[in-house]
Short mmCIF file of C-alpha atoms in Angstrom, two decimals:
data_model
loop_
_atom_site.label_atom_id
_atom_site.label_comp_id
_atom_site.label_asym_id
_atom_site.label_seq_id
_atom_site.Cartn_x
_atom_site.Cartn_y
_atom_site.Cartn_z
CA MET A 1 95.44 1.01 -159.35
CA HIS A 2 92.74 2.87 -160.68
CA PRO A 3 90.55 4.19 -158.11
CA ASN A 4 87.10 3.13 -159.76
CA LEU A 5 88.56 -0.34 -160.73
CA ASP A 6 87.63 -3.40 -158.43
CA VAL A 7 90.20 -6.16 -158.01
CA ALA A 8 89.43 -7.68 -161.29
CA GLY A 9 90.09 -4.63 -163.19
CA VAL A 10 86.51 -3.66 -163.75
CA VAL A 11 85.11 -0.48 -163.18
CA ALA A 12 83.30 -0.43 -159.56
CA ARG A 13 79.72 0.83 -159.81
CA PRO A 14 78.67 3.86 -157.61
CA ALA A 15 76.72 1.63 -155.19
CA THR A 16 77.21 4.53 -152.49
CA TRP A 17 73.69 6.23 -152.73
CA GLU A 18 71.71 2.86 -153.28
CA GLN A 19 72.86 1.60 -149.65
CA GLN A 20 72.12 4.80 -148.47
CA GLN A 21 68.36 4.37 -149.74
CA HIS A 22 68.59 0.90 -148.10
CA GLU A 23 69.33 1.95 -145.00
CA LEU A 24 66.85 4.52 -144.99
CA ALA A 25 64.48 2.39 -145.99
CA GLN A 26 65.10 -0.24 -143.36
CA THR A 27 65.45 2.74 -140.83
CA GLU A 28 61.91 3.99 -141.66
CA ALA A 29 60.40 0.11 -141.45
CA ARG A 30 61.95 -0.03 -137.99
CA TYR A 31 60.66 3.54 -136.90
CA ARG A 32 57.34 2.56 -138.46
CA GLY A 33 57.63 -0.49 -136.69
CA LEU A 34 58.06 1.50 -133.12
CA LEU A 35 55.10 4.06 -134.02
CA GLU A 36 52.74 0.57 -134.36
CA ALA A 37 53.90 -0.94 -131.21
CA ALA A 38 53.16 2.25 -129.42
CA PRO A 39 50.27 2.33 -126.92
CA ASP A 40 49.38 5.94 -127.52
CA ALA A 41 48.53 7.55 -130.91
CA MET A 42 51.60 8.66 -132.46
CA VAL A 43 52.32 11.31 -135.06
CA VAL A 44 55.38 12.67 -136.85
CA VAL A 45 55.23 16.41 -137.95
CA ASN A 46 58.11 18.17 -139.79
CA GLN A 47 59.15 21.82 -139.28
CA HIS A 48 56.44 23.12 -141.44
CA GLY A 49 53.66 21.58 -139.33
CA GLU A 50 52.95 18.69 -141.85
CA ILE A 51 52.07 15.40 -140.81
CA VAL A 52 54.26 12.91 -142.30
CA LEU A 53 54.12 9.71 -140.45
CA LEU A 54 51.08 8.37 -138.17
CA ASN A 55 50.41 4.98 -136.60
CA VAL A 56 46.83 2.92 -136.24
CA ARG A 57 46.08 4.35 -133.16
CA ALA A 58 46.28 7.71 -134.53
CA GLU A 59 44.01 7.03 -137.19
CA ALA A 60 41.16 5.34 -134.71
CA GLN A 61 41.78 8.35 -132.35
CA PHE A 62 41.10 11.10 -134.67
CA GLY A 63 38.44 9.44 -136.94
CA TYR A 64 40.80 10.04 -140.57
CA PRO A 65 42.15 7.28 -143.01
CA ARG A 66 46.15 7.37 -143.11
CA ASP A 67 46.18 8.83 -146.60
CA GLU A 68 43.70 11.53 -145.35
CA LEU A 69 46.23 12.94 -142.60
CA LEU A 70 49.61 12.63 -144.72
CA GLY A 71 50.81 15.82 -145.62
CA GLN A 72 48.00 18.14 -143.75
CA LYS A 73 48.80 20.52 -140.97
CA VAL A 74 48.85 19.24 -137.68
CA THR A 75 46.23 21.99 -137.10
CA THR A 76 43.86 19.76 -138.67
CA ILE A 77 43.84 17.26 -135.39
CA ILE A 78 45.33 19.61 -133.06
CA PRO A 79 43.65 23.32 -133.85
CA GLU A 80 45.50 25.04 -130.90
CA GLY A 81 48.73 24.93 -129.03
CA PHE A 82 50.63 22.20 -130.84
CA ALA A 83 51.70 24.17 -133.81
CA GLU A 84 52.91 27.45 -131.80
CA ARG A 85 55.04 25.03 -129.97
CA LEU A 86 56.65 23.81 -133.11
CA ILE A 87 57.97 27.30 -134.34
CA ALA A 88 59.60 29.44 -131.39
CA ASP A 89 59.09 33.64 -131.57
CA GLY A 90 61.64 33.93 -133.98
CA LEU A 91 64.42 34.58 -131.43
CA ARG A 92 65.18 30.92 -131.48
CA SER A 93 65.29 27.48 -133.16
CA ALA A 94 62.39 25.13 -133.52
CA SER A 95 64.83 22.66 -131.63
CA GLU A 96 65.38 24.84 -128.78
CA ALA A 97 61.54 25.54 -128.26
CA LEU A 98 61.03 21.82 -128.44
CA ALA A 99 64.00 21.05 -126.13
CA GLN A 100 61.63 22.71 -123.30
CA GLN A 101 58.92 20.25 -123.79
CA ILE A 102 60.43 17.14 -123.93
CA GLY A 103 59.86 15.33 -120.63
CA THR A 104 56.53 16.97 -120.15
CA GLY A 105 53.19 16.25 -120.80
CA ILE A 106 51.31 19.09 -122.59
CA GLU A 107 47.35 19.25 -122.05
CA LEU A 108 45.68 20.73 -125.25
CA TYR A 109 42.54 19.62 -127.35
CA GLY A 110 42.18 17.19 -130.28
CA ARG A 111 39.94 17.26 -132.90
CA ARG A 112 37.93 14.20 -134.73
CA LYS A 113 37.18 14.14 -138.35
CA ASN A 114 33.19 14.61 -137.30
CA GLY A 115 34.26 18.06 -135.45
CA SER A 116 34.26 16.73 -131.92
CA ASP A 117 36.98 17.94 -129.57
CA PHE A 118 38.23 15.62 -126.68
CA PRO A 119 41.20 16.49 -124.12
CA ILE A 120 44.58 15.23 -124.92
CA GLU A 121 48.05 14.97 -123.37
CA ILE A 122 51.30 14.99 -125.74
CA MET A 123 54.74 14.45 -125.11
CA LEU A 124 56.94 15.99 -127.83
CA SER A 125 60.41 14.80 -128.80
CA PRO A 126 62.80 15.84 -131.92
CA LEU A 127 63.85 13.34 -134.28
CA GLU A 128 66.77 14.13 -136.56
CA SER A 129 66.39 13.10 -140.35
CA ALA A 130 67.81 13.74 -143.78
CA ASP A 131 65.07 16.34 -144.09
CA GLY A 132 65.63 17.94 -140.81
CA ILE A 133 64.60 18.07 -137.45
CA LEU A 134 61.17 16.29 -136.89
CA VAL A 135 59.03 15.99 -134.09
CA THR A 136 57.42 12.84 -132.81
CA ALA A 137 54.37 13.51 -130.66
CA ALA A 138 52.95 10.81 -128.22
CA ILE A 139 49.37 11.76 -128.17
CA ARG A 140 47.20 10.11 -125.21
CA ASP A 141 43.09 10.64 -124.90
CA ILE A 142 42.60 11.74 -121.25
CA THR A 143 38.90 12.02 -121.75
CA THR A 144 38.59 9.29 -118.78
CA ARG A 145 40.87 11.04 -116.90
CA LYS A 146 39.53 14.48 -116.91
CA ALA A 147 36.06 13.25 -115.92
CA ALA A 148 37.80 11.62 -113.26
CA GLU A 149 39.52 14.64 -111.98
CA GLN A 150 36.44 16.84 -112.28
CA HIS A 151 34.26 14.23 -110.06
CA LEU A 152 37.25 14.52 -107.81
CA ALA A 153 37.36 17.99 -108.15
CA GLN A 154 33.46 18.37 -107.08
CA ALA A 155 33.86 15.72 -104.34
CA GLU A 156 36.47 17.63 -102.69
CA ALA A 157 34.58 20.85 -103.14
CA ARG A 158 31.70 18.86 -101.12
CA TYR A 159 34.35 17.53 -98.94
CA ARG A 160 35.64 21.20 -98.18
CA GLY A 161 32.04 22.29 -97.55
CA LEU A 162 31.60 19.51 -95.19
CA LEU A 163 34.94 20.61 -93.54
CA GLU A 164 33.88 24.19 -93.24
CA ALA A 165 30.26 23.42 -91.87
CA ALA A 166 31.64 21.14 -88.92
CA PRO A 167 31.30 22.60 -85.34
CA ASP A 168 35.06 21.17 -84.66
CA ALA A 169 38.41 22.20 -86.01
CA MET A 170 38.93 19.47 -88.61
CA VAL A 171 42.25 18.31 -90.27
CA VAL A 172 42.84 15.61 -92.97
CA VAL A 173 46.24 13.68 -92.81
CA ASN A 174 48.04 11.43 -95.49
CA GLN A 175 49.93 8.52 -94.58
CA GLY A 176 53.18 10.49 -94.35
CA GLY A 177 51.69 12.53 -91.63
CA GLU A 178 51.45 15.63 -93.60
CA ILE A 179 48.52 18.11 -93.67
CA VAL A 180 46.58 17.91 -96.75
CA LEU A 181 43.31 19.79 -95.57
CA LEU A 182 41.75 21.76 -92.81
CA ASN A 183 39.14 24.23 -91.92
CA ILE A 184 39.03 27.49 -90.73
CA ARG A 185 38.05 26.59 -87.08
CA ALA A 186 41.50 24.65 -87.18
CA GLU A 187 42.97 27.57 -88.66
CA GLU A 188 41.38 29.24 -85.42
CA GLN A 189 42.13 26.97 -82.66
CA PHE A 190 45.90 26.48 -83.47
CA GLY A 191 46.92 30.15 -84.48
CA TYR A 192 47.94 29.33 -88.25
CA PRO A 193 47.23 30.53 -91.51
CA ARG A 194 45.91 27.71 -93.69
CA ASP A 195 49.00 28.33 -96.24
CA GLU A 196 51.47 27.69 -93.33
CA LEU A 197 49.90 24.39 -92.08
CA LEU A 198 49.47 22.83 -95.54
CA GLY A 199 52.41 20.22 -96.29
CA GLN A 200 53.37 20.11 -93.01
CA LYS A 201 53.84 17.44 -90.55
CA VAL A 202 50.76 16.92 -88.25
CA THR A 203 53.37 17.11 -85.22
CA THR A 204 53.24 20.66 -85.59
CA ILE A 205 49.96 20.88 -84.14
CA ILE A 206 49.88 17.72 -82.13
CA PRO A 207 53.51 16.95 -81.13
CA GLU A 208 52.87 13.43 -79.09
CA GLY A 209 50.28 10.49 -79.64
CA PHE A 210 48.45 11.67 -82.79
CA ALA A 211 51.22 10.43 -85.70
CA GLU A 212 51.69 7.21 -83.60
CA ARG A 213 48.15 6.26 -83.91
CA LEU A 214 48.41 6.91 -87.83
CA ILE A 215 51.19 4.58 -88.70
CA ALA A 216 51.36 1.10 -86.83
CA ASP A 217 54.39 -0.93 -84.84
CA GLY A 218 55.10 -2.34 -88.38
CA LEU A 219 52.91 -5.63 -87.71
CA ARG A 220 50.04 -4.43 -89.37
CA PRO A 221 48.80 -1.74 -91.87
CA ALA A 222 48.23 1.85 -91.09
CA ALA A 223 44.43 1.24 -92.21
CA GLU A 224 44.11 -1.77 -89.37
CA ALA A 225 45.66 0.48 -86.86
CA LEU A 226 43.36 3.42 -87.71
CA ALA A 227 40.45 1.07 -87.60
CA GLN A 228 40.63 0.68 -84.02
CA GLN A 229 40.17 4.27 -83.29
CA ILE A 230 37.17 5.01 -84.93
CA GLY A 231 34.31 6.07 -82.58
CA THR A 232 36.49 6.54 -79.73
CA GLY A 233 37.37 9.83 -78.23
CA ILE A 234 41.34 10.32 -77.84
CA GLN A 235 42.53 12.80 -75.51
CA LEU A 236 46.14 14.38 -76.27
CA ALA A 237 47.70 18.07 -76.16
CA GLY A 238 47.46 20.12 -79.27
CA ARG A 239 50.54 23.01 -79.73
CA ARG A 240 49.30 26.41 -80.81
CA LYS A 241 51.17 28.63 -83.15
CA ASN A 242 52.61 30.82 -80.22
CA GLY A 243 53.85 27.52 -78.26
CA SER A 244 51.22 27.50 -75.74
CA ASP A 245 49.72 23.80 -75.25
CA PHE A 246 45.83 23.02 -74.49
CA PRO A 247 43.97 19.74 -73.98
CA ILE A 248 42.09 18.09 -76.93
CA GLU A 249 40.13 15.24 -77.77
CA ILE A 250 40.12 14.08 -81.32
CA MET A 251 38.17 11.45 -83.41
CA LEU A 252 39.54 9.62 -86.15
CA SER A 253 38.02 8.18 -89.19
CA PRO A 254 39.91 6.68 -92.55
CA LEU A 255 38.87 8.40 -95.89
CA ASP A 256 39.82 6.71 -99.27
CA SER A 257 41.10 8.96 -101.95
CA ALA A 258 43.05 8.81 -105.07
CA GLU A 259 46.43 9.25 -103.20
CA GLY A 260 45.49 6.39 -100.75
CA ILE A 261 43.82 6.44 -97.28
CA LEU A 262 43.88 9.78 -95.64
CA VAL A 263 42.74 10.45 -91.81
CA THR A 264 40.37 12.88 -91.12
CA ALA A 265 40.27 13.95 -87.19
CA ALA A 266 37.98 16.14 -85.57
CA ILE A 267 39.70 18.14 -83.01
CA ARG A 268 37.98 19.59 -79.87
CA ASP A 269 39.14 21.82 -77.29
CA ILE A 270 38.41 20.60 -74.02
CA THR A 271 40.07 23.00 -71.94
CA THR A 272 36.61 24.44 -70.59
CA ARG A 273 35.79 20.57 -70.07
CA LYS A 274 39.04 19.89 -68.37
CA ASN A 275 38.85 23.32 -66.08
CA ALA A 276 35.36 22.11 -65.33
CA GLU A 277 36.22 18.48 -64.35
CA ALA A 278 38.76 19.88 -62.20
CA HIS A 279 36.79 22.36 -60.59
CA SER A 280 34.13 19.57 -59.69
CA ARG A 281 36.99 17.33 -58.31
CA GLU A 282 38.01 20.38 -56.05
CA LEU A 283 34.05 21.03 -54.98
CA SER A 284 33.58 17.52 -54.51
CA ARG A 285 36.80 17.35 -52.55
CA SER A 286 36.02 20.28 -50.51
CA ASN A 287 32.31 19.04 -50.11
CA GLU A 288 33.39 16.02 -48.84
CA GLU A 289 35.59 17.49 -46.12
CA LEU A 290 32.22 19.97 -45.34
CA GLU A 291 30.43 17.07 -44.64
CA GLN A 292 32.94 15.55 -42.81
CA PHE A 293 33.61 18.32 -40.68
CA ALA A 294 29.76 19.21 -40.02
CA TYR A 295 29.30 15.60 -38.96
CA ILE A 296 32.24 15.49 -36.61
CA ALA A 297 31.16 18.94 -35.08
CA SER A 298 27.59 18.18 -34.97
CA HIS A 299 28.38 14.98 -32.97
CA ASP A 300 30.67 16.32 -30.86
CA LEU A 301 28.83 19.28 -30.04
CA GLN A 302 25.77 16.93 -28.75
CA GLU A 303 27.61 15.83 -25.38
CA PRO A 304 28.23 19.58 -24.14
CA LEU A 305 24.98 21.09 -25.39
CA ARG A 306 23.03 17.87 -23.42
CA MET A 307 24.96 19.09 -20.52
CA VAL A 308 23.84 22.90 -20.99
CA THR A 309 20.16 21.87 -21.79
CA SER A 310 19.98 19.81 -19.03
CA TYR A 311 21.22 22.26 -16.56
CA THR A 312 19.57 24.93 -17.58
CA GLN A 313 16.36 22.99 -17.72
CA LEU A 314 16.98 22.08 -14.17
CA LEU A 315 17.66 25.98 -13.27
CA SER A 316 14.31 26.57 -14.87
CA ARG A 317 12.15 24.04 -12.99
CA ARG A 318 14.16 24.36 -9.51
CA TYR A 319 14.26 28.22 -9.34
CA LYS A 320 11.34 29.45 -11.55
CA GLY A 321 9.21 32.15 -9.54
CA ARG A 322 12.14 32.07 -6.60
CA LEU A 323 14.01 34.53 -8.00
CA ASP A 324 13.24 37.91 -9.48
CA ALA A 325 11.06 38.52 -13.24
CA ASP A 326 14.25 39.03 -15.01
CA ALA A 327 15.92 35.73 -13.71
CA ASP A 328 12.68 33.79 -14.77
CA GLU A 329 13.19 35.74 -18.30
CA PHE A 330 17.05 35.05 -18.64
CA ILE A 331 16.59 31.28 -17.78
CA ALA A 332 13.75 31.05 -20.25
CA PHE A 333 16.17 32.47 -22.98
CA ALA A 334 18.65 30.08 -22.04
CA VAL A 335 16.39 26.97 -22.05
CA ASP A 336 15.05 28.46 -25.64
CA GLY A 337 18.54 28.91 -27.13
CA ALA A 338 19.72 25.63 -25.87
CA GLY A 339 16.93 23.77 -27.43
CA ARG A 340 17.20 25.75 -30.99
CA MET A 341 20.96 24.78 -30.68
CA GLN A 342 20.05 21.16 -30.14
CA ARG A 343 17.85 21.33 -32.97
CA LEU A 344 20.17 22.68 -35.33
CA ILE A 345 23.02 20.44 -34.54
CA GLN A 346 20.15 17.48 -35.10
CA ASP A 347 19.48 18.95 -38.55
CA LEU A 348 23.20 19.27 -39.46
CA LEU A 349 23.53 15.83 -38.39
CA ALA A 350 21.08 14.96 -40.71
CA TYR A 351 22.23 16.91 -43.54
CA SER A 352 25.74 15.39 -43.44
CA HIS A 353 24.49 11.80 -43.45
CA VAL A 354 22.94 12.37 -46.76
CA GLY A 355 26.13 12.25 -48.38
CA THR A 356 27.99 10.11 -46.21
CA LYS A 357 25.37 7.46 -44.81
CA GLY A 358 23.45 6.46 -47.61
CA ILE A 359 23.11 3.00 -48.97
CA ASP A 360 22.98 1.94 -52.69
CA LEU A 361 19.96 2.81 -54.67
CA THR A 362 17.54 -0.31 -55.12
CA ASN A 363 13.95 -0.88 -56.43
CA ILE A 364 11.71 0.37 -53.84
CA SER A 365 7.86 0.99 -53.69
CA SER A 366 7.65 4.90 -53.24
CA GLU A 367 4.27 4.44 -52.07
CA TYR A 368 5.67 2.61 -48.82
CA ALA A 369 7.72 5.14 -48.22
CA LEU A 370 5.00 7.96 -48.41
CA HIS A 371 3.12 5.68 -45.77
CA GLN A 372 6.29 5.65 -43.63
CA ALA A 373 6.46 9.43 -43.89
CA ILE A 374 2.53 10.13 -43.16
CA THR A 375 2.77 7.49 -40.05
CA ASN A 376 6.16 9.62 -38.70
CA LEU A 377 3.87 12.93 -39.25
CA ARG A 378 0.57 11.30 -37.81
CA ASP A 379 0.61 13.61 -34.82
CA ALA A 380 1.10 16.41 -36.61
CA ILE A 381 -1.60 15.48 -39.16
CA GLU A 382 -4.49 14.89 -36.39
CA GLN A 383 -3.65 18.10 -34.49
CA GLY A 384 -3.69 20.42 -37.71
CA GLY A 385 -7.00 18.23 -39.07
CA ALA A 386 -4.93 18.02 -42.38
CA LYS A 387 -5.96 15.48 -45.08
CA VAL A 388 -2.87 14.11 -47.09
CA THR A 389 -3.92 11.87 -49.97
CA HIS A 390 -1.94 10.44 -53.25
CA ASP A 391 -2.41 8.61 -56.51
CA PRO A 392 -0.81 5.20 -57.06
CA ILE A 393 2.99 6.35 -57.22
CA PRO A 394 5.52 4.06 -58.70
CA PHE A 395 8.48 1.59 -57.93
CA VAL A 396 11.69 3.69 -58.26
CA LEU A 397 15.71 3.40 -57.82
CA ALA A 398 16.11 4.91 -54.46
CA ASP A 399 17.96 4.85 -50.64
CA GLU A 400 14.14 3.98 -48.92
CA THR A 401 15.30 5.98 -45.67
CA GLN A 402 16.42 9.12 -47.58
CA LEU A 403 12.78 8.84 -50.07
CA ILE A 404 11.03 8.52 -46.87
CA GLN A 405 12.87 11.48 -44.97
CA LEU A 406 12.09 13.50 -48.71
CA PHE A 407 8.45 12.72 -48.32
CA GLN A 408 8.33 13.80 -44.58
CA ASN A 409 10.24 17.03 -45.15
CA LEU A 410 8.05 18.22 -48.03
CA VAL A 411 4.60 17.26 -46.37
CA GLY A 412 5.75 18.15 -42.97
CA ASN A 413 6.47 21.77 -44.77
CA ALA A 414 2.97 21.82 -46.25
CA LEU A 415 1.33 21.02 -42.50
CA LYS A 416 3.56 23.92 -41.18
CA TYR A 417 3.25 26.50 -43.14
CA HIS A 418 -0.71 26.71 -44.02
CA THR A 419 -3.77 29.33 -43.60
CA HIS A 420 -6.42 29.21 -41.56
CA GLU A 421 -7.85 26.25 -43.44
CA ALA A 422 -6.93 22.79 -42.77
CA PRO A 423 -4.15 21.84 -44.45
CA LEU A 424 -4.40 19.41 -47.70
CA VAL A 425 -1.81 17.68 -49.31
CA HIS A 426 -1.97 15.62 -52.33
CA VAL A 427 1.10 13.40 -53.86
CA SER A 428 1.25 12.44 -57.46
CA ALA A 429 3.64 10.99 -60.06
CA VAL A 430 4.19 11.09 -63.88
CA ARG A 431 6.32 9.44 -66.39
CA ASN A 432 8.65 11.87 -68.19
CA GLY A 433 8.67 10.16 -71.37
CA GLY A 434 12.05 8.69 -70.65
CA GLY A 435 13.14 6.66 -67.87
CA ARG A 436 12.37 8.84 -64.83
CA TRP A 437 9.23 9.58 -62.95
CA ILE A 438 8.34 13.10 -62.26
CA PHE A 439 6.63 13.26 -58.28
CA SER A 440 4.85 16.35 -57.37
CA VAL A 441 3.50 17.29 -53.72
CA ARG A 442 1.12 20.12 -53.87
CA ASP A 443 -0.44 21.77 -50.87
CA ASN A 444 -2.92 24.88 -50.11
CA GLY A 445 -0.63 26.49 -48.14
CA LEU A 446 0.68 30.11 -47.65
CA GLY A 447 2.57 30.00 -50.83
CA ILE A 448 5.73 31.28 -51.73
CA ASP A 449 6.71 34.23 -53.91
CA SER A 450 8.72 33.43 -57.08
CA GLN A 451 11.87 35.79 -56.00
CA TYR A 452 12.39 33.39 -53.27
CA PHE A 453 11.82 29.97 -55.57
CA ASP A 454 15.91 29.41 -55.38
CA LYS A 455 16.62 30.95 -52.00
CA ILE A 456 14.50 28.22 -49.96
CA PHE A 457 16.79 25.21 -51.30
CA GLY A 458 19.80 27.10 -49.38
CA MET A 459 21.06 26.20 -45.74
CA PHE A 460 19.40 27.93 -43.01
CA GLN A 461 16.97 30.19 -45.46
CA ARG A 462 13.76 31.24 -43.79
CA LEU A 463 11.04 33.35 -45.15
CA HIS A 464 9.37 33.72 -41.55
CA ARG A 465 10.47 34.73 -38.10
CA ARG A 466 10.86 32.24 -35.54
CA ASP A 467 7.87 33.16 -33.53
CA GLU A 468 5.62 32.75 -36.60
CA PHE A 469 7.22 29.56 -37.39
CA GLY A 470 9.79 27.03 -35.89
CA GLY A 471 12.59 25.18 -37.63
CA THR A 472 16.15 25.69 -38.46
CA GLY A 473 15.94 26.48 -42.34
CA ILE A 474 17.66 23.29 -43.22
CA GLY A 475 14.84 20.87 -44.38
CA LEU A 476 14.59 22.21 -47.71
CA ALA A 477 18.60 21.91 -48.17
CA ILE A 478 18.31 18.44 -46.99
CA CYS A 479 15.65 17.45 -49.62
CA LYS A 480 17.62 19.01 -52.58
CA LYS A 481 20.49 17.16 -51.47
CA ILE A 482 18.73 14.08 -51.55
CA VAL A 483 17.22 14.33 -54.72
CA GLU A 484 20.87 15.54 -56.46
CA ARG A 485 22.33 12.24 -54.64
CA HIS A 486 19.54 10.38 -56.76
CA GLY A 487 20.92 12.07 -59.87
CA GLY A 488 17.70 14.42 -60.12
CA ASN A 489 16.15 17.88 -59.56
CA ILE A 490 13.91 19.77 -57.47
CA SER A 491 11.91 22.58 -57.94
CA VAL A 492 8.77 24.53 -56.81
CA ASP A 493 5.98 26.46 -58.18
CA SER A 494 3.87 28.75 -55.97
CA THR A 495 1.94 31.77 -55.92
CA PRO A 496 1.37 33.36 -52.69
CA GLY A 497 -1.97 32.51 -50.82
CA LEU A 498 -2.64 29.54 -53.20
CA GLY A 499 -0.35 26.95 -52.30
CA SER A 500 2.50 25.64 -53.42
CA THR A 501 3.72 22.34 -55.54
CA PHE A 502 7.38 20.82 -55.19
CA ARG A 503 8.49 18.61 -57.83
CA PHE A 504 10.88 15.94 -58.14
CA ASP A 505 12.58 13.28 -60.26
CA LEU A 506 13.66 9.91 -59.50
CA ALA A 507 14.63 7.12 -61.53
CA ALA A 508 12.24 4.37 -63.05
CA GLY A 509 12.22 0.76 -61.25
CA ASP A 510 10.87 -2.42 -62.19
CA GLY A 511 7.64 -2.42 -60.82
CA LYS A 512 8.35 -5.29 -58.56
CA SER A 513 9.31 -5.14 -54.96
#
């Protein structure tokens, strides 16, 4: 059979070209349908950089009717960057150049018909056609995203500024436990350059405890777990780059971000504080042992000392004048020494009692305590022709017995260390603006040189010879211990020859007995 004849013997029409045109039309229609259904602006460009197809979103985005863009150079709507990516530098084909961009978002600028520019992201993909390789570009307006990124960048810059201004080491951690931000104090504290810590697990610098607090036990979200820690100081151990550990206190707070909840940790090195606490505990233990020793020693020394004192006094009464003058002098020395030893032991006992025999602080009248002290000093007041006055003074939280002793020691010192004038002592109190009263005991006595202001509150510290003024030099040490036991401080302000003012503070009571 003739190749151009059909089964009826009729010559066949050359239908191949028509079928091809029909198929192409169908393909183009389907492709146009896909373009119009796309969520982004879609533009198809040939190898000459001319626009051959576009969808309605491209018209709306760039502000052109479709007919005005068809056949135009793509540089009409994307002035820079796009065209350069269509044609390689001459050493490779356009398809090779395009292949590198497939699957990557390229950020450029688009230009609307009114001349305004706006940021875009395009995705390129090649399309084989009868006219050669075309390029399909999906174009997205990223104005909103860029504004958000700029806002985030500004916020991050401000946040970085806050981090650097913080007095503590600051570390920001994501929910995966990775460090995403830190300040210079964190670098210094842990001994790492910043670049070495960014992206590392927080367990690099805080091996135990911290990471467990970031992620809950599976029964609750991380945000809820974190919320429990806000406002509480967590004591853990930090680890420096050199491997050494040190005690830290951290404060956690959540931070919302585009990447989810981050955790900001303020980290403080508490090595000094821990050392101070350990020293304080050791000092407290040592003081307790010393007070116990002083109490036991003083108590146990009382009995043999009473025997020594009794027999030396008996010797003085029975044999004074019956032996030679030297014997009388020696006996007098023994009696005086035994008496001073007895007073010293009694004062040591009183000092140790401040810490071991104190009762709970209660609401008491300081005026009553002062009157009791004045009553106890009545003989010394009368003998010296002294005058003790006071302003109305308040109720305070105190140990009544110790407060009486405090007033008695301070007023007693004023009566003892006076000039040829009769002693004048005045007691007053003023509120410190908070919850404490500041008491003043002012006298017209000898006064104290400023170089001795701290020294006089120490044990056995005397500024005068024993033949001038009696005493063991413990009285003011007892005053200091009493005031400190009440949570206060004691000080003196004085000028030689013009008297002294002793000040101490006590917690305010409620004004009722």
